mmCIF file of C-alpha atoms in Angstrom:
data_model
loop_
_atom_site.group_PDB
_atom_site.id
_atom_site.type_symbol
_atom_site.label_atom_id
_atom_site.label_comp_id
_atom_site.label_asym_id
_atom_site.label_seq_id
_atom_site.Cartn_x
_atom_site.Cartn_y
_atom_site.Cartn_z
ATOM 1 C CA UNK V 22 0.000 0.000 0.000
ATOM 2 C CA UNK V 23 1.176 3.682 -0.713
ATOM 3 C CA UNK V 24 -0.053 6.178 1.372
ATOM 4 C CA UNK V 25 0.805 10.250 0.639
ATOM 5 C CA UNK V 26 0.864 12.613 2.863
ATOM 6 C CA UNK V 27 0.513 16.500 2.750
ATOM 7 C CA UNK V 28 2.442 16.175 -0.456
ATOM 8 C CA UNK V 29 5.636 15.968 1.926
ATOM 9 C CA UNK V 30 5.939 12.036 2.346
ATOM 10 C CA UNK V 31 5.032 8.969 0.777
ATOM 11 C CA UNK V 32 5.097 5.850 2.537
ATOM 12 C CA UNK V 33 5.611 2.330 0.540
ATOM 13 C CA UNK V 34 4.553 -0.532 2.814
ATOM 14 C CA UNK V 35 4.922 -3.073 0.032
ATOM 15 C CA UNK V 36 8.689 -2.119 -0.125
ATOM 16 C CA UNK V 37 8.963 -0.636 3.088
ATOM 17 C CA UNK V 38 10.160 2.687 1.963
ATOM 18 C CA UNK V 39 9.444 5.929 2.203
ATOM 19 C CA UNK V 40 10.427 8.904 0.349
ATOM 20 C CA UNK V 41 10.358 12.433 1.113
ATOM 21 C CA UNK V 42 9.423 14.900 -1.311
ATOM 22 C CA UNK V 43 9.966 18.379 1.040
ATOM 23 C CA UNK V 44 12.867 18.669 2.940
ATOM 24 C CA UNK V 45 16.132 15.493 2.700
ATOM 25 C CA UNK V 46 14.843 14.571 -0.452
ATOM 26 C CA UNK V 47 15.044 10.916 -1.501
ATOM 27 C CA UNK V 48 14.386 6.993 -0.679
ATOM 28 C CA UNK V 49 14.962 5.624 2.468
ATOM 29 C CA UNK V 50 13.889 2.041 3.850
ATOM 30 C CA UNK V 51 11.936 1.533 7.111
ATOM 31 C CA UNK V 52 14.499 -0.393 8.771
ATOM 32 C CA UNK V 53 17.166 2.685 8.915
ATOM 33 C CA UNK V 54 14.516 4.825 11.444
ATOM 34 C CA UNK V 55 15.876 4.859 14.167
ATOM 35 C CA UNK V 56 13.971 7.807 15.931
ATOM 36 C CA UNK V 57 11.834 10.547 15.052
ATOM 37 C CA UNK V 58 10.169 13.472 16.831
ATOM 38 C CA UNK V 59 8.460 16.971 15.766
ATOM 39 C CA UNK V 60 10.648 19.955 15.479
ATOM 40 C CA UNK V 61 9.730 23.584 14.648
ATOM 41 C CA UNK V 62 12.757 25.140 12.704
ATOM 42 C CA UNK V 63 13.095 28.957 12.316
ATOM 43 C CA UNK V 64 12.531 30.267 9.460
ATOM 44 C CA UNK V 65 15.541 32.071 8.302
ATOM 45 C CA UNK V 66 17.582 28.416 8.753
ATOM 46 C CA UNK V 67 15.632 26.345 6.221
ATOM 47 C CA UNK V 68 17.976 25.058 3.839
ATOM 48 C CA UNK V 69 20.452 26.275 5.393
ATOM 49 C CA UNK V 70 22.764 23.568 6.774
ATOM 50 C CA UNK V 71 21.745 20.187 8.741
ATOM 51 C CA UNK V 72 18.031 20.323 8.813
ATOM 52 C CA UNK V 73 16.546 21.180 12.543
ATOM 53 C CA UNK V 74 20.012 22.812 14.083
ATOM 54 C CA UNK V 75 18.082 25.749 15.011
ATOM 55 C CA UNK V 76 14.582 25.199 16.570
ATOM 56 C CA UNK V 77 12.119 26.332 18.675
ATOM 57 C CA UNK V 78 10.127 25.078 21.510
ATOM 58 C CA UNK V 79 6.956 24.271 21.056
ATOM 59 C CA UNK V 80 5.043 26.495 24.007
ATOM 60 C CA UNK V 81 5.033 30.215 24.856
ATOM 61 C CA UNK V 82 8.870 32.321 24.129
ATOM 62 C CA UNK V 83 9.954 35.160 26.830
ATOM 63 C CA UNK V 84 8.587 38.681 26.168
ATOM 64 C CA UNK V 85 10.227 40.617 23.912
ATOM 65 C CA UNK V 86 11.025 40.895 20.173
ATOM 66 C CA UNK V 87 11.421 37.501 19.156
ATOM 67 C CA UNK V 88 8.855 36.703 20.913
ATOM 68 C CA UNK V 89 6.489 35.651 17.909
ATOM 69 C CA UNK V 90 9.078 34.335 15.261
ATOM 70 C CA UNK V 91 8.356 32.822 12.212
ATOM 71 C CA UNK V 92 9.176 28.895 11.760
ATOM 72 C CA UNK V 93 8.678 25.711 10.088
ATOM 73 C CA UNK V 94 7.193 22.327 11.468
ATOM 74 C CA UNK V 95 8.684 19.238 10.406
ATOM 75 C CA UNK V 96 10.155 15.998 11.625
ATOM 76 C CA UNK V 97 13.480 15.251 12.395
ATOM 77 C CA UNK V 98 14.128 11.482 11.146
ATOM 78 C CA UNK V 99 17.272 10.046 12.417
ATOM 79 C CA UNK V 100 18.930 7.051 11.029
ATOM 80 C CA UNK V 101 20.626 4.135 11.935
ATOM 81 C CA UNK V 102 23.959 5.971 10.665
ATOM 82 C CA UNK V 103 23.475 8.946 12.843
ATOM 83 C CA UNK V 104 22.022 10.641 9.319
ATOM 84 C CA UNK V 105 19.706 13.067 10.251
ATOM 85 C CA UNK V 106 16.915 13.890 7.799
ATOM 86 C CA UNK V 107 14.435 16.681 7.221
ATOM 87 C CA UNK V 108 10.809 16.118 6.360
ATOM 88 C CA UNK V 109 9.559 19.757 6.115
ATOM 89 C CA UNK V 110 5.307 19.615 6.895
ATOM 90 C CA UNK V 111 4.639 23.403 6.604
ATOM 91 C CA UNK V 112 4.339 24.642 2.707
ATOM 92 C CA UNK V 113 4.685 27.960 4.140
ATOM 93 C CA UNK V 114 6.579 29.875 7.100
ATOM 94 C CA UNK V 115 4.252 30.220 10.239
ATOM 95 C CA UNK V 116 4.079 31.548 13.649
ATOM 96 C CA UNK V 117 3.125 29.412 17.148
ATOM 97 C CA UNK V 118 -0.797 29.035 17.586
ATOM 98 C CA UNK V 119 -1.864 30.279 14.524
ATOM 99 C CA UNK V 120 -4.196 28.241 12.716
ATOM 100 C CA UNK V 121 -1.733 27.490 10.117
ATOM 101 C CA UNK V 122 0.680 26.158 12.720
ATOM 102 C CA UNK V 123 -2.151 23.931 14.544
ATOM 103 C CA UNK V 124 -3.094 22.148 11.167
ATOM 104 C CA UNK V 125 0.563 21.481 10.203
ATOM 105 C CA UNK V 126 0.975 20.492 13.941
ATOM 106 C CA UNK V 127 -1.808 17.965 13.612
ATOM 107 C CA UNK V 128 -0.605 16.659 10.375
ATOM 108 C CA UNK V 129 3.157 16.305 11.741
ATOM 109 C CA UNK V 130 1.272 14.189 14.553
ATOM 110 C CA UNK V 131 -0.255 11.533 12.140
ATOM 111 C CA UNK V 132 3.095 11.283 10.125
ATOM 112 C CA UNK V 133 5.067 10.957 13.426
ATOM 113 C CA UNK V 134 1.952 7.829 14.391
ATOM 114 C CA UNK V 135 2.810 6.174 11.136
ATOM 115 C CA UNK V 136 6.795 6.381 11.853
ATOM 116 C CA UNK V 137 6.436 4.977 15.291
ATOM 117 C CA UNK V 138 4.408 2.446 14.211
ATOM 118 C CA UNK V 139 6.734 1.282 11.874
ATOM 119 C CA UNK V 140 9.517 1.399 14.662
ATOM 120 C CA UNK V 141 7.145 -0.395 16.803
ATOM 121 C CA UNK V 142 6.516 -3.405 14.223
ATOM 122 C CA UNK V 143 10.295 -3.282 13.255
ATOM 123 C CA UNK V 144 11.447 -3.930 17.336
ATOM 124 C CA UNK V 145 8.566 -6.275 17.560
ATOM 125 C CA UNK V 146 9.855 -8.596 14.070
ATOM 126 C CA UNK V 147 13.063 -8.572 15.622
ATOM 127 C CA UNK V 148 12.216 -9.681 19.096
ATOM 128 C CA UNK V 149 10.439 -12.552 17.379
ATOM 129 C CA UNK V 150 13.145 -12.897 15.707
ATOM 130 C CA UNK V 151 15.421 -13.154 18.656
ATOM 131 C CA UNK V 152 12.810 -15.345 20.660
ATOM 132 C CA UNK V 153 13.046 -17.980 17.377
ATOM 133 C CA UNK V 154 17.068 -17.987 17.979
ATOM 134 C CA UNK V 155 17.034 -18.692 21.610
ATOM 135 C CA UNK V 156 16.471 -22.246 21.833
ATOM 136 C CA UNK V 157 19.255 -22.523 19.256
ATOM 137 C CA UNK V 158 22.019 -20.709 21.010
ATOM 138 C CA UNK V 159 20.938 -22.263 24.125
ATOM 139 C CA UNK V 160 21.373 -25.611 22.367
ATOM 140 C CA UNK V 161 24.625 -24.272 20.536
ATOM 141 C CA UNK V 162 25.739 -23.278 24.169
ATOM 142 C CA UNK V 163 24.889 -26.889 25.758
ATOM 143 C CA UNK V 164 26.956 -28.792 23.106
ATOM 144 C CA UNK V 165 29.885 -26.177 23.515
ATOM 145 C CA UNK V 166 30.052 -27.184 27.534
ATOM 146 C CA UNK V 167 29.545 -31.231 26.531
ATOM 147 C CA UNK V 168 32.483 -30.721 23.909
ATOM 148 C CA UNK V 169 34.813 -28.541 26.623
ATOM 149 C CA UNK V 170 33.715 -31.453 29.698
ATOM 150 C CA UNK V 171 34.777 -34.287 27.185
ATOM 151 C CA UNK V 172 38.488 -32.356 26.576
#
């Protein structure tokens, strides 16, 4: 099944990939995720370097003149490799609490469901996997002792 999403992500289950069409453009396969979380990146630093260096927190800034900056939501996807990635869900810059920001908030929320489902499924395929080895190594272990004993 492929799934799109806010024209920034598509997901591939049959091949387990997805690909990101706004921000670290490209293919990447399920099993490199190795975290993800949402991010709001200021404005002025899209593009500019390692994607979400320079972000904001999500609630309420201290008084003053940056108190209302403009930013970007997206999700920070980090690899196996230590590769961090960009997915970019904001088309256009917003500020905290707007409407704009909300939606892409919300949408950045069902994105970030999918990716932890598919950690989720990945840890759980290779507990089972793990669980399916035990008896072997256990037996592998056994004859290793009988074979040292006989010595």
């Amino acid at each position: 099944m492929t799934l799109e999403m806010n024209d920034s992500i598509i997901f591939d289950d049959f091949n387990k990939q997805f690909e990101i069409l706004d921000g670290t453009k490209g293919v990447y396969n399920y099993s490199d995720v190795l975290r993800v979380c949402i991010c709001n990146e200021k404005a002025n630093h899209r593009g500019k370097g390692p994607p979400f260096t320079a972000v904001l927190p999500n609630g309420p800034l201290p008084a003053g003149i940056f108190s209302y900056p403009y930013l970007f939501v997206g999700i920070k996807i980090t690899l196996k490799n230590n590769t961090v990635l960009g997915l970019y869900i904001s088309k256009n810059r917003t500020m905290l609490n707007t409407d704009q920001y909300n939606t892409d908030k919300n949408h950045a929320k069902i994105v970030l469901k999918k990716f932890n489902t598919i950690i989720e499924q990945k840890a759980n395929s290779a507990q089972n996997a793990g669980a399916q080895c035990a008896p072997l190594r256990a037996r592998r272990r056994n004859a290793q002792l009988l074979f040292s004993a006989t010595l």
